[in-house]
Amino acid sequence: MKQTKKLLVVLLLAAGMSLALLIGCSAGKVQAAAKEYPVLLKINDYYVVYTAPKAPYVDSQGRMMIPLRSISELLGAKVSYDAKSKTATIGMDDVTVMFTIRSKSVSVNGAARSMDTIPVLEQNSMFIPVSVLAGSLGIVSKWDQSNHLYTLTGDTLMQTDIIKLAIEDLERSAFGAPPGAIISNDAFRPVSYTYDEAKGSFTVKSQNITGDDIPAGAADVAAYVVFKDSVQFPVQKRERPAVGKDGFTLVTAQKQSPYPPLYLLVKGRLLDRSPI
């Protein structure tokens, strides 16, 4: 474990941390070329804003569809795919779940169950209903109809190297720590985002959900762009303007890696900026 952590930290410092993530708040308009998408999924404290090759979406039947491999790996599950049978196998804790393209049958520890939809293949990635995956793995889930947000919670979720080592451990260091104590991880809710692939930039729109005005310096909407070899952090010293009650803020993350992004994860935090 120590060797894994050391290797990952060195890799991040060499390949990712020297590439500054240009992130800040802007009142400018989002460019028309970049289409706006809703933010639909949250896992514990992280909003899963973007996943490769396509973010979670709601299909024509009103079901939220998720990219099976991306979400499963974020959760901490092991995923394999058999191209001949077009079957994906997900293993997490003591549960094994199997999905097959164009089949309504899902296998949970060898027992067949029926879904009211079928997995679909988009951009060479299998998409399945998040409710079926969560229910099969025994994950606590909730659908917030008013905000169109699906939440997955659990102490065993997001316990991956990407989260625990590449983000959370380094964020406790002098390099990644925000300029103030975090007093809430539930102060902002990302509501939409745009991704301009040509320019490699994300813009995330988030709403103040504290019920109060937030003074300058206290808003901390932090976006983490994850690549196959690194994680790009928000810079610590960035503009944090005041945000009124129920108001919005825009955060822009400019991709600096030559690789395509795998995920965009966001935390909507509140900082204690009281004078010492």
XYZ file of C-alpha atoms in Angstrom:
276
model
C 0.000 0.000 0.000
C 2.827 2.393 0.882
C 4.542 1.679 -2.423
C 1.308 2.202 -4.335
C 0.719 5.512 -2.584
C 4.277 6.694 -3.156
C 4.174 5.745 -6.819
C 0.852 7.463 -7.358
C 1.953 10.655 -5.622
C 5.148 10.797 -7.700
C 3.158 10.186 -10.865
C 0.706 12.941 -10.019
C 3.425 15.420 -9.157
C 5.323 14.647 -12.338
C 2.446 14.374 -14.776
C -0.432 16.339 -13.337
C 0.325 18.810 -10.616
C 2.756 20.847 -12.692
C -0.057 21.390 -15.168
C -2.058 24.213 -13.649
C -5.823 23.865 -13.697
C -7.162 27.250 -14.634
C -10.249 27.522 -12.526
C -12.208 30.495 -11.305
C -15.541 32.233 -11.183
C -16.824 34.156 -14.136
C -19.883 36.216 -14.911
C -19.349 35.858 -18.659
C -21.648 33.951 -20.968
C -20.948 30.352 -21.875
C -19.933 30.071 -25.513
C -22.749 29.037 -27.807
C -20.638 26.264 -29.351
C -20.617 24.305 -26.111
C -23.909 22.558 -25.335
C -25.244 22.688 -21.785
C -25.933 19.433 -19.936
C -27.599 18.809 -16.565
C -25.744 17.438 -13.532
C -27.668 14.324 -12.517
C -25.521 12.166 -10.233
C -23.865 12.486 -6.816
C -21.814 9.843 -4.995
C -21.276 10.730 -1.328
C -19.762 14.262 -1.377
C -18.798 14.202 -5.060
C -20.994 15.374 -7.898
C -20.172 13.234 -10.929
C -20.441 15.939 -13.553
C -18.797 14.259 -16.528
C -17.747 10.697 -17.349
C -16.107 9.387 -20.494
C -17.322 8.726 -23.092
C -20.644 10.315 -22.147
C -22.084 11.652 -18.917
C -25.117 10.091 -17.195
C -28.350 10.980 -18.974
C -32.104 10.434 -18.751
C -33.477 8.330 -21.593
C -36.802 8.678 -23.384
C -38.463 6.455 -20.765
C -37.344 8.677 -17.897
C -34.644 6.297 -16.655
C -31.229 7.577 -15.677
C -28.600 5.738 -17.698
C -24.973 5.580 -16.584
C -21.753 4.406 -18.255
C -21.295 1.112 -16.456
C -17.494 0.915 -16.435
C -16.882 4.555 -15.462
C -19.374 4.630 -12.601
C -18.513 1.146 -11.362
C -14.809 1.974 -11.215
C -15.526 5.233 -9.400
C -17.573 3.302 -6.860
C -14.681 0.894 -6.349
C -16.052 -2.144 -8.191
C -14.083 -4.382 -10.544
C -15.377 -4.533 -14.101
C -14.715 -6.927 -16.980
C -16.343 -7.300 -20.393
C -16.667 -10.319 -22.653
C -16.988 -9.095 -26.222
C -18.187 -12.442 -27.571
C -21.190 -12.679 -25.259
C -21.509 -8.890 -24.925
C -21.688 -9.345 -21.164
C -20.207 -7.082 -18.487
C -19.369 -8.451 -15.032
C -19.212 -6.133 -11.999
C -17.800 -7.348 -8.711
C -18.073 -5.376 -5.466
C -17.716 -6.706 -1.932
C -19.370 -10.161 -2.112
C -21.759 -9.372 -4.972
C -21.297 -10.192 -8.653
C -23.639 -8.594 -11.180
C -23.782 -9.378 -14.908
C -25.416 -7.281 -17.636
C -25.758 -8.243 -21.294
C -26.293 -5.867 -24.187
C -29.897 -5.913 -25.486
C -31.052 -8.246 -22.696
C -33.582 -7.482 -19.966
C -32.071 -10.175 -17.770
C -29.504 -9.251 -15.102
C -27.677 -11.859 -13.012
C -26.982 -11.152 -9.325
C -24.738 -13.776 -7.731
C -25.965 -16.231 -10.326
C -29.685 -15.550 -9.834
C -31.503 -14.118 -12.833
C -33.640 -11.022 -12.426
C -35.629 -9.040 -14.949
C -35.308 -5.347 -15.794
C -37.895 -3.201 -17.552
C -35.246 -1.942 -19.982
C -32.103 -3.141 -21.733
C -28.447 -2.070 -21.548
C -27.394 -0.099 -24.609
C -24.024 0.409 -26.268
C -22.999 4.008 -26.940
C -19.545 5.019 -28.114
C -18.284 1.516 -27.242
C -19.485 1.866 -23.649
C -22.353 -0.028 -21.997
C -25.019 2.155 -20.385
C -27.407 0.727 -17.787
C -30.082 2.136 -15.436
C -28.406 3.434 -12.275
C -31.307 2.155 -10.180
C -30.635 -1.427 -11.296
C -26.904 -1.228 -10.545
C -27.485 0.368 -7.131
C -30.223 -2.097 -6.210
C -28.180 -5.111 -7.321
C -25.128 -4.028 -5.318
C -27.184 -3.039 -2.262
C -26.172 0.628 -2.475
C -28.347 3.190 -0.686
C -29.802 5.485 -3.331
C -32.266 8.349 -3.575
C -33.914 10.210 -6.439
C -34.571 13.904 -5.822
C -37.361 14.687 -8.273
C -37.362 18.448 -7.672
C -33.666 18.767 -8.512
C -33.448 15.765 -10.868
C -30.518 14.405 -8.886
C -29.735 10.747 -8.152
C -27.602 10.201 -5.043
C -25.637 7.125 -4.030
C -24.281 6.943 -0.467
C -22.213 4.494 1.539
C -19.038 4.214 3.584
C -17.531 1.726 1.137
C -18.114 3.864 -1.968
C -15.390 5.968 -3.629
C -12.645 4.183 -1.676
C -10.408 4.101 -4.756
C -6.845 5.276 -5.337
C -8.195 8.102 -7.475
C -10.262 9.434 -4.595
C -8.345 8.464 -1.459
C -4.783 9.016 -2.688
C -4.899 11.238 -5.740
C -7.472 13.689 -4.393
C -8.149 13.478 -0.669
C -4.652 12.746 0.643
C -3.053 15.389 -1.538
C -5.780 17.874 -0.684
C -4.731 17.651 2.945
C -1.227 18.709 1.958
C 0.060 22.257 1.642
C -0.276 21.942 -2.126
C -3.965 21.130 -2.320
C -5.618 22.375 0.873
C -8.189 25.166 0.432
C -7.462 28.531 2.132
C -9.705 27.950 5.133
C -11.380 25.236 7.170
C -14.155 23.371 5.343
C -17.346 23.840 7.355
C -19.718 22.257 4.826
C -19.453 19.908 1.850
C -23.049 20.641 0.907
C -23.095 24.377 0.233
C -23.354 24.364 -3.571
C -25.168 22.056 -5.967
C -23.856 21.910 -9.533
C -26.886 22.204 -11.785
C -25.382 22.157 -15.284
C -22.133 22.111 -17.203
C -20.727 22.654 -20.662
C -17.760 20.904 -22.218
C -16.053 22.518 -25.174
C -14.068 19.625 -26.607
C -12.270 21.823 -29.125
C -10.918 24.080 -26.389
C -10.760 21.407 -23.718
C -12.701 23.447 -21.181
C -15.485 22.708 -18.724
C -17.773 25.348 -17.251
C -19.870 24.305 -14.255
C -22.848 26.311 -12.995
C -23.578 25.775 -9.281
C -26.295 27.097 -6.979
C -25.908 28.278 -3.406
C -28.078 25.878 -1.355
C -27.128 27.079 2.137
C -30.170 29.344 2.448
C -27.901 32.299 3.300
C -25.733 34.839 1.547
C -22.131 33.658 1.241
C -19.419 36.293 1.734
C -16.455 36.743 -0.585
C -13.762 34.139 -0.032
C -16.039 31.499 1.523
C -17.440 29.811 -1.599
C -15.356 26.807 -2.648
C -16.740 24.973 -5.651
C -13.817 22.649 -6.334
C -13.525 20.795 -9.647
C -11.167 17.863 -10.209
C -10.413 16.745 -13.767
C -9.268 13.122 -13.796
C -7.109 11.704 -16.585
C -5.581 8.261 -17.021
C -2.256 9.446 -15.610
C -3.072 12.388 -13.350
C -5.595 14.556 -11.538
C -5.757 18.291 -12.105
C -6.661 20.272 -9.000
C -8.252 23.711 -8.713
C -5.630 26.297 -7.822
C -5.829 27.378 -4.204
C -5.480 31.102 -4.763
C -8.400 31.865 -7.030
C -11.176 34.409 -6.993
C -14.062 33.462 -4.703
C -16.671 36.222 -5.050
C -19.673 36.599 -2.763
C -22.755 34.583 -3.736
C -26.237 35.663 -2.712
C -28.896 33.400 -1.230
C -29.998 30.922 -3.933
C -27.516 32.603 -6.273
C -25.245 30.962 -8.829
C -21.551 30.826 -9.556
C -19.659 29.681 -12.641
C -16.409 27.753 -12.403
C -14.272 27.078 -15.474
C -11.690 24.287 -15.690
C -9.290 24.402 -18.626
C -7.908 20.983 -19.548
C -4.118 20.994 -19.617
C -3.362 17.294 -20.184
C -2.850 15.864 -23.687
C -5.147 12.985 -22.722
C -8.955 13.146 -22.868
C -10.670 13.592 -19.496
C -12.108 10.513 -17.822
C -14.135 12.285 -15.139
C -15.022 15.702 -13.846
C -15.817 15.535 -10.126
C -17.052 18.538 -8.157
C -17.422 19.371 -4.481
C -19.612 22.316 -3.467
C -18.025 23.450 -0.212
C -18.207 26.348 2.212
C -15.072 27.692 3.922
C -14.683 29.367 7.290
C -12.977 32.667 6.509
C -13.569 34.229 9.923
C -10.694 36.389 11.209
C -8.369 34.525 13.542
